[in-house]
Short mmCIF file of C-alpha atoms and ligand atoms in Angstrom, two decimals:
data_model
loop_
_atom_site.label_atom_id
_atom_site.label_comp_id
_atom_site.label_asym_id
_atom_site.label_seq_id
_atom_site.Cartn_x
_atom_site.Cartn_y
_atom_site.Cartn_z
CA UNK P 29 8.66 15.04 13.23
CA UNK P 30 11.60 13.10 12.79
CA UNK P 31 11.27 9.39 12.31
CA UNK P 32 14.14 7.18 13.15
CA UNK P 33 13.45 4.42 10.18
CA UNK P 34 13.55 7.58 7.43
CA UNK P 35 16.84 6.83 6.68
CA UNK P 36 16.05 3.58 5.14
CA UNK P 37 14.31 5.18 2.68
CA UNK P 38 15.97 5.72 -0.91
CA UNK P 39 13.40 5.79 -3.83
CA UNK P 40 12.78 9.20 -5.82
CA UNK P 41 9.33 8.00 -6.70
CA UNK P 42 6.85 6.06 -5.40
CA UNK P 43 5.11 4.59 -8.66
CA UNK P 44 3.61 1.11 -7.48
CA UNK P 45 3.73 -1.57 -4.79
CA UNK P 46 5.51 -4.08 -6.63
CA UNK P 47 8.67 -2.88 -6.98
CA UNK P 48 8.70 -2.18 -2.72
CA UNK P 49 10.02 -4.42 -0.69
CA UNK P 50 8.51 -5.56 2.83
CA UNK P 51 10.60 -3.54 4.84
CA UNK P 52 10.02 -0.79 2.25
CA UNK P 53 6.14 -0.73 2.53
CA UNK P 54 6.21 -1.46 6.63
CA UNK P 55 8.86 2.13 6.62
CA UNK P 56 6.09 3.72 5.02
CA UNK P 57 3.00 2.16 7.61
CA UNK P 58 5.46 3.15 10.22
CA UNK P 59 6.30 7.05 9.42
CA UNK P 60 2.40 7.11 9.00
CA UNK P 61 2.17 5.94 12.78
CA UNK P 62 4.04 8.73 13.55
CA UNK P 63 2.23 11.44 11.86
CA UNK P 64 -1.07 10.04 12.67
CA UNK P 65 -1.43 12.00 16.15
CA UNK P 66 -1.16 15.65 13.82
CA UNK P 67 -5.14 15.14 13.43
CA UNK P 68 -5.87 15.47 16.77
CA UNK P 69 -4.14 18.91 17.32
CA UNK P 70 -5.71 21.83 18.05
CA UNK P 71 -3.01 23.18 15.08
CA UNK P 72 -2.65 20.81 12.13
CA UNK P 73 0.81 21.80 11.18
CA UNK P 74 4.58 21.05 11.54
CA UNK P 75 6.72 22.35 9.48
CA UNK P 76 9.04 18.94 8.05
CA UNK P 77 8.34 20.36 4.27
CA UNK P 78 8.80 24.01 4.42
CA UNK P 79 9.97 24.93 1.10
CA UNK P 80 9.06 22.36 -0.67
CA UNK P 81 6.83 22.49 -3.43
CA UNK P 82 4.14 19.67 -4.86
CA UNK P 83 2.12 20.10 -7.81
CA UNK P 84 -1.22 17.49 -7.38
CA UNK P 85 -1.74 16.85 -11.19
CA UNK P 86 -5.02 14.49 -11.23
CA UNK P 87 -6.14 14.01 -14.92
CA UNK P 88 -9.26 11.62 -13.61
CA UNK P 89 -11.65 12.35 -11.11
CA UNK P 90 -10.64 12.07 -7.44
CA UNK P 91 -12.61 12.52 -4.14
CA UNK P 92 -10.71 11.27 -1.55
CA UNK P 93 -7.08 10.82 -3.05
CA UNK P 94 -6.95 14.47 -4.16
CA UNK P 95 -8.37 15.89 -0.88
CA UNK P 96 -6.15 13.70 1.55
CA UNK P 97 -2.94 14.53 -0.53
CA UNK P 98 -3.63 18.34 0.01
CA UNK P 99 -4.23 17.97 3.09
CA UNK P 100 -1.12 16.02 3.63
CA UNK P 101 0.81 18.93 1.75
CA UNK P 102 -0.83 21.40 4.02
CA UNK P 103 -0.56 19.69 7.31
CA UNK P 104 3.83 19.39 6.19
CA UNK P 105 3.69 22.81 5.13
CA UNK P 106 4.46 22.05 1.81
CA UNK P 107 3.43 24.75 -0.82
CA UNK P 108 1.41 22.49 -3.59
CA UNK P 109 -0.68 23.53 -6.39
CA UNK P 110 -3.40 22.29 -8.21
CA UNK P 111 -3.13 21.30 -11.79
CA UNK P 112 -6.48 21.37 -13.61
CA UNK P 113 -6.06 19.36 -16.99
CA UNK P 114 -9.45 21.05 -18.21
CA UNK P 115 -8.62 24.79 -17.77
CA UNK P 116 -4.51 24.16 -18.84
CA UNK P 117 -2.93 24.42 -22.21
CA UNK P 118 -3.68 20.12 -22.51
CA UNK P 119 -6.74 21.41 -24.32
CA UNK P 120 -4.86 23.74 -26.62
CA UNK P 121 -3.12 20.57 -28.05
CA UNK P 122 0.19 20.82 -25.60
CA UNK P 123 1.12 17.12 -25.25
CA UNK P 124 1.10 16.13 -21.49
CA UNK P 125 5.43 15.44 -21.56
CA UNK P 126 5.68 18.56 -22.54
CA UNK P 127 3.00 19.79 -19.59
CA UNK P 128 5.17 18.02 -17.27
CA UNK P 129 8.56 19.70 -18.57
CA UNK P 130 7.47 22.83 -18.30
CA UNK P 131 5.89 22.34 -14.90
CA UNK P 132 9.08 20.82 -14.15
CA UNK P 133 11.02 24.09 -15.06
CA UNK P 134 9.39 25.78 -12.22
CA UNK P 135 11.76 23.27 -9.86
CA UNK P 136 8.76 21.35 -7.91
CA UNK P 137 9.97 19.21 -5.08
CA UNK P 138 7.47 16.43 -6.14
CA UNK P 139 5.06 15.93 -8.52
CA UNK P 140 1.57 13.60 -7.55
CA UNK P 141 -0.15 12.19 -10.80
CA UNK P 142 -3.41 10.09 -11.59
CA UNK P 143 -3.77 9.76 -14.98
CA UNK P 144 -6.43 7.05 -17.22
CA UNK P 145 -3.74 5.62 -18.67
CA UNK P 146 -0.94 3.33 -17.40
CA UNK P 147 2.60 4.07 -17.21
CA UNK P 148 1.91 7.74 -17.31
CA UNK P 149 3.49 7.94 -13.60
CA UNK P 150 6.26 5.75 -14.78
CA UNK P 151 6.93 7.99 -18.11
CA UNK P 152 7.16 10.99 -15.92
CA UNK P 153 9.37 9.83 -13.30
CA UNK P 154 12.02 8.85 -16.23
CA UNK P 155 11.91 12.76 -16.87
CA UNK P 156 11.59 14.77 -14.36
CA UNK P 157 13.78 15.30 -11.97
CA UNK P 158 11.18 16.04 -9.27
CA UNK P 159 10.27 12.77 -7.44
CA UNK P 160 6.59 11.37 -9.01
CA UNK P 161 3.83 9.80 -6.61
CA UNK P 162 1.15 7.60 -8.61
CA UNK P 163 -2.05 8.55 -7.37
CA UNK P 164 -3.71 5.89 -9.90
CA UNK P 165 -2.68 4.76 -13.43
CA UNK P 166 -5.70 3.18 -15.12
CA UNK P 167 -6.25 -0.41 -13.81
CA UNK P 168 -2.59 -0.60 -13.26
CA UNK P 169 -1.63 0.49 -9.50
CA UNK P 170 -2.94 2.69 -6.94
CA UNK P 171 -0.14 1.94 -4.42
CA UNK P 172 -1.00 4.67 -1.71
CA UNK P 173 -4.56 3.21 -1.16
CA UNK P 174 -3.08 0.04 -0.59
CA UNK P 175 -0.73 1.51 2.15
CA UNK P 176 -3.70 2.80 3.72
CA UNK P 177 -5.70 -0.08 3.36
CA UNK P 178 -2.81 -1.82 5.23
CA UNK P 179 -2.57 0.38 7.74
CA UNK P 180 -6.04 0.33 8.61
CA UNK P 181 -5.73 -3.18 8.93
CA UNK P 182 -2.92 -3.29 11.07
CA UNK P 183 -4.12 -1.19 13.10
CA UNK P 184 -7.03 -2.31 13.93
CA UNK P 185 -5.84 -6.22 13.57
CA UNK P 186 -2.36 -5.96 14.94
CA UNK P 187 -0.77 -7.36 12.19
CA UNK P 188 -1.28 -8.32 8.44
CA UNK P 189 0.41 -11.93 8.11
CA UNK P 190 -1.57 -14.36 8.37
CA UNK P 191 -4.74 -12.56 8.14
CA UNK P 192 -7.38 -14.34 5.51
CA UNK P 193 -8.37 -11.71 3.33
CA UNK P 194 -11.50 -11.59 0.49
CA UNK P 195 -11.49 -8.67 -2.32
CA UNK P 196 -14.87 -9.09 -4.07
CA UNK P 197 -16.23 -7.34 -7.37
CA UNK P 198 -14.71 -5.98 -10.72
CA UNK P 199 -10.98 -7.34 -10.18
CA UNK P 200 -9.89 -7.19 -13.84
CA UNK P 201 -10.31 -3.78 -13.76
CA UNK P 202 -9.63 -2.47 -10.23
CA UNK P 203 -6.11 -0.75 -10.10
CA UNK P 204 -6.63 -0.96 -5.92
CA UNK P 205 -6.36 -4.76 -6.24
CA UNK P 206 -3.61 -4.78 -7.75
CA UNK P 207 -1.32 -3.06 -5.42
CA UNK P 208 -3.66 -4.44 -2.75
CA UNK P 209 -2.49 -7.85 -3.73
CA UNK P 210 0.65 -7.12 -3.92
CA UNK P 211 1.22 -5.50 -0.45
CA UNK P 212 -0.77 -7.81 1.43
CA UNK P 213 1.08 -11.25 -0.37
CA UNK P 214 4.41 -9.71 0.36
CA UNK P 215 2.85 -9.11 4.12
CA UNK P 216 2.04 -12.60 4.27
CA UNK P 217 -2.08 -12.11 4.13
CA UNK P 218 -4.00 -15.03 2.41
CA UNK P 219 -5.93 -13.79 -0.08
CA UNK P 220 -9.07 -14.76 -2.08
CA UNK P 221 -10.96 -13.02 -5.19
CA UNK P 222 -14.24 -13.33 -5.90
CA UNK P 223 -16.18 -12.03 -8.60
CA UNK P 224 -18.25 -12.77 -11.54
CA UNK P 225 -15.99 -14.58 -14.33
CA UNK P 226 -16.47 -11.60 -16.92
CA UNK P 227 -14.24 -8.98 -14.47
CA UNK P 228 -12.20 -11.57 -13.81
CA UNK P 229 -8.41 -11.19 -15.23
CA UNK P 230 -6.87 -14.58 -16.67
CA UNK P 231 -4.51 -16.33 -14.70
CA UNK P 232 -4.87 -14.09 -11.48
CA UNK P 233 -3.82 -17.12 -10.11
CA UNK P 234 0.09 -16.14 -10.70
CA UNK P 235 -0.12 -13.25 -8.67
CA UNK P 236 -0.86 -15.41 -5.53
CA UNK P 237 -4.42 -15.44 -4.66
CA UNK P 238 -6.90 -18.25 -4.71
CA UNK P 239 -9.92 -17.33 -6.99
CA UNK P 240 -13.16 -18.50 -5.19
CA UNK P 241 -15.88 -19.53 -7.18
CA UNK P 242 -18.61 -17.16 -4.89
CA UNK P 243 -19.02 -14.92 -2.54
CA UNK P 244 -19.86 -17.60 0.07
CA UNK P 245 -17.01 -18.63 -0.72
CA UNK P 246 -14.73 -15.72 -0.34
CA UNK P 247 -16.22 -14.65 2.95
CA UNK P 248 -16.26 -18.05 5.19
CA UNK P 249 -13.99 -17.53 7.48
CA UNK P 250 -12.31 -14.24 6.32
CA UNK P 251 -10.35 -11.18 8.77
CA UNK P 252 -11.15 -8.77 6.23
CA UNK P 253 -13.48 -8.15 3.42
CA UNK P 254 -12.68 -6.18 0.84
CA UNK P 255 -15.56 -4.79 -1.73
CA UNK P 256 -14.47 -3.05 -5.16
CA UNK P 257 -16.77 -0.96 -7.19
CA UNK P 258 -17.86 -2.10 -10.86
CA UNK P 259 -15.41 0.02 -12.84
CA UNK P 260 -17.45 1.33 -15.76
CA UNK P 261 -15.29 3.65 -17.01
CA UNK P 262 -12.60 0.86 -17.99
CA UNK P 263 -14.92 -1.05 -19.49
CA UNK P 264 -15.59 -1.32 -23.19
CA UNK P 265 -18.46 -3.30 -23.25
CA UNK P 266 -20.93 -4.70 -20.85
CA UNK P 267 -19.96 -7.72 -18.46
CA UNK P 268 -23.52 -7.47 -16.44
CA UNK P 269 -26.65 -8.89 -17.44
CA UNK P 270 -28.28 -6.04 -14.66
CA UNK P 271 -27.13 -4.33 -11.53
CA UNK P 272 -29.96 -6.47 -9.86
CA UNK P 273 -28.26 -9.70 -10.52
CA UNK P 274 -24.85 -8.38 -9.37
CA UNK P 275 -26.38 -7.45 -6.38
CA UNK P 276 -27.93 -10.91 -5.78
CA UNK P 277 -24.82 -12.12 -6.40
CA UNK P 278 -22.38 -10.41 -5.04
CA UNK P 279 -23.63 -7.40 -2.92
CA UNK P 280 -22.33 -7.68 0.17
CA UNK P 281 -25.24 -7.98 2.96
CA UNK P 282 -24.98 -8.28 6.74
CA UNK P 283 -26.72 -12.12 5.56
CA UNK P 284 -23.81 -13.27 3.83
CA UNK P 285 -21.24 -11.53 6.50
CA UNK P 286 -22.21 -13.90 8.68
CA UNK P 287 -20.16 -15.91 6.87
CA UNK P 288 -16.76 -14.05 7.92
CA UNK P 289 -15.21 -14.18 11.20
CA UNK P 290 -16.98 -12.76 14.01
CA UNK P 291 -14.19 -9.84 14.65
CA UNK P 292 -14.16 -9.01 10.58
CA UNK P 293 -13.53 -5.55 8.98
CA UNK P 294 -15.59 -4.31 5.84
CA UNK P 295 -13.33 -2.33 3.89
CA UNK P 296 -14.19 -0.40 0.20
CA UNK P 297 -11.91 2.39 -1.63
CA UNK P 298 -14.94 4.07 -2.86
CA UNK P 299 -16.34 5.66 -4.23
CA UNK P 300 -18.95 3.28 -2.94
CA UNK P 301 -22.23 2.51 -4.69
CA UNK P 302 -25.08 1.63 -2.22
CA UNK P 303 -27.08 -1.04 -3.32
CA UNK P 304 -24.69 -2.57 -5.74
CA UNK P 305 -21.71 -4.50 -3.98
CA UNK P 306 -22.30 -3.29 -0.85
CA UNK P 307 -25.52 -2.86 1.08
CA UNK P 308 -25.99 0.18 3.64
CA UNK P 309 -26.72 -2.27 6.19
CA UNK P 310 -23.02 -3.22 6.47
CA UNK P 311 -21.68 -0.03 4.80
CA UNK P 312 -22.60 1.76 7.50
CA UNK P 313 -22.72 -1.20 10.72
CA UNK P 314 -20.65 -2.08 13.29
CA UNK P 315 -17.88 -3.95 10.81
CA UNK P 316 -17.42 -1.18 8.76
CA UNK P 317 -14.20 0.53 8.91
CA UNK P 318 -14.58 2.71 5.46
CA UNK P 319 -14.42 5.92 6.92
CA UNK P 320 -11.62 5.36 8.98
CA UNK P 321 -9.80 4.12 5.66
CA UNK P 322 -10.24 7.72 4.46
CA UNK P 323 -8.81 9.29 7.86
CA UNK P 324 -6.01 6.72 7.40
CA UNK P 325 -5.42 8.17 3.96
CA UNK P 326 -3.63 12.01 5.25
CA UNK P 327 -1.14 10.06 7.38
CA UNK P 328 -0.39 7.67 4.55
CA UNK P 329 0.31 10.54 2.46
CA UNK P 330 2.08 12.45 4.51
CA UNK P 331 4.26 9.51 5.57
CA UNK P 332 4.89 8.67 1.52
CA UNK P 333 5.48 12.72 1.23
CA UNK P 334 8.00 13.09 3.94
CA UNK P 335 9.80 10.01 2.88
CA UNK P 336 10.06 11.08 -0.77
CA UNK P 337 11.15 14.62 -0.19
CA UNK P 338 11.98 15.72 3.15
CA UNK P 339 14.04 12.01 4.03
CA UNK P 340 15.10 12.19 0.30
CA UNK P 341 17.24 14.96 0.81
CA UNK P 342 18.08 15.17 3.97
CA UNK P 343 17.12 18.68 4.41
CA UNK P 344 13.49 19.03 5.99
CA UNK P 345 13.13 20.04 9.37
CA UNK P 346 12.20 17.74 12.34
N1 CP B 2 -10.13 5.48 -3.43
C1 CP B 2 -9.99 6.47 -4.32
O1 CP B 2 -9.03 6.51 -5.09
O2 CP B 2 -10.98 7.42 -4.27
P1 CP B 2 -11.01 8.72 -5.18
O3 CP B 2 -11.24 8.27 -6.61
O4 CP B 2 -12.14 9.56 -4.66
O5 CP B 2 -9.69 9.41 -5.05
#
C-alpha cells in the first residue's frame, strides 16, 4: 500500500481542518481511495504500520470514532492500546499533561485524543513528540468526520465544488460543523445552516455560509443534507421549549425532502436520535447514506494514520 501523493504530506498532527489546505485535505480523500478496497478482503490486513504503536485516548464517549480508529490500527497492523480515563491514575488526581508525558515515555508512534474540552489536542501536540490526531475537542473540531463526510460525498457525487449543501440542527454547538464547514468552503461547496436561533453561533456568517431562516429553506434545492444532533451535553441551559416542537420544526421528514434535489444524500454523524431531527422514514430510505458514512470512516482513518506515521517517516512498508 504505497500511495504515490504520500509524499506531499508533512504535518506531525492532524488537529483540525482549518489549518489544511485543499490539496492537503483532497491527499487525505485520496490515500483513503486507496485503502478503501482492504474491506472487501477475505484478510483485512497489510502490513504499512508494523511497528508502530497508537495509543486511542478518548476521554468522552465514542461509538463510531473509537471503533473505526481501531480498526484502522488493526487493519495497518499497528499495535494501539486503549486508554481508559476512568480506570487510569486521572482519577487518582494525575493531571492529564502529565498522563500524556508519561504515556509518551513509552515512545508511541501516534497518539489519537477526544477530549470535552478544546485545545486539549492542540496542548498535546506542543508536547509530545508522538504525532496527535483530534478525534473531537468539545464544540471545536472533529476534522476526521469531516474527511469522511467528504469522501462520502465525493464518492457518491463525483465531486464536492459546487455542490449546495444544508447542515440543519444545534450548529453552535456541533464540533462536526465546524470542520464540516471548513472542508467543504475550501472545496468550493455552497453551504447553508439552518437551525433554531438559540443553537445558533453569532456571526456564522464569517465563516462562509448563508444562514437560512428554516428548514424549507435550507433544503430547496440542496445535493446534500446534513442533520446534527441537539448537543445536550454542551449545553448549560435549555434552548428548547420541547423535543416536539423541534421536531415540527426541524425534524427532517421524507415531506420536507421533497424539497431537495431529486438525486440528494441524507447524511448525520450520529449518534442519531430518531424522532428528533431526523425521522426513520428518511433515516433509513432510499437517500440515506448514514451507514455508508460509518464504512467510510476505517479508510479515512487509515488514510490520516498512514499519512501521519508511516509517510511521516518514511519508513513503513508498502
Ligand atoms: N460521529 C461521531 O463522532 O460518533 P461517535 O461519538 O460515536 O464517535
Amino acid at each position: 500500500m504505497s500511495p504515490e501523493t504520500a509524499v506531499a504530506w508533512h504535518r506531525k498532527d492532524l488537529l483540525g481542518i482549518a489549518e489544511l489546505d485543499p490539496d492537503e485535505i483532497r491527499l487525505i480523500l485520496d490515500t483513503a481511495e486507496s485503502f478503501r478496497e482492504i474491506a472487501e478482503r477475505p484478510i483485512k490486513k497489510v502490513p504499512t504500520l508494523r511497528g508502530k504503536t497508537v495509543i486511542n485516548l478518548f476521554f468522552e464517549a465514542s461509538t463510531r470514532t473509537r471503533s473505526s480508529f481501531e480498526i484502522a490500527e488493526k487493519w495497518l497492523s499497528a499495535d494501539s492500546i486503549n486508554f481508559s480515563s476512568s480506570s487510569s491514575a486521572l482519577s487518582k488526581g494525575e493531571t492529564l499533561i502529565d498522563t500524556a508525558l508519561n504515556l509518551q515515555a513509552m515512545a508511541p508512534d501516534l497518539v489519537v485524543v477526544r477530549h470535552e474540552h478544546p485545545g486539549v489536542p492542540h496542548m498535546l501536540a506542543k508536547r509530545l513528540k508522538a504525532g496527535v490526531i483530534n478525534a473531537g475537542d468539545g464544540a471545536h473540531e472533529h476534522p476526521t468526520q469531516a474527511l469522511l463526510d467528504a469522501f462520502t460525498i465525493r464518492r457518491r457525487k463525483g465531486r464536492i465544488d459546487g455542490l449546495k449543501v444544508a447542515i440543519v440542527g444545534d450548529i453552535e454547538h456541533s464540533r462536526v460543523v465546524r470542520s464540516n464547514i471548513h472542508l467543504l468552503t475550501k472545496l468550493g461547496a455552497e453551504v447553508r445552516v439552518a437551525g433554531p436561533r438559540t443553537m445558533m453561533p453569532v456571526e456564522v456568517e464569517k465563516l462562509g455560509v448563508v444562514v437560512a431562516p428554516t428548514l424549507e429553506a435550507a433544503l430547496e434545492d440542496v445535493d446534500v443534507v446534513m442533520m446534527l444532533r441537539i448537543q445536550l451535553e454542551r449545553q448549560s441551559r435549555q434552548r428548547l421549549p420541547s423535543v416536539k416542537e423541534y421536531f415540527q420544526l426541524y425534524g427532517l421528514t421524507a415531506r420536507q425532502l421533497a424539497r431537495a434535489k431529486e438525486d440528494v444524500i441524507v447524511m448525520h454523524p450520529g449518534p442519531m436520535n430518531r424522532g428528533v431531527e431526523i425521522s426513520s422514514e428518511v433515516a433509513d430510505g432510499p437517500f440515506s447514506v448514514i451507514l455508508e458514512q460509518v464504512e467510510a470512516g476505517v479508510a479515512v482513518r487509515m488514510a490520516v494514520l498512514y499519512l501521519l506515521v508511516g509517510a511521516r517517516d518514511g519508513e513503513a512498508e508498502a
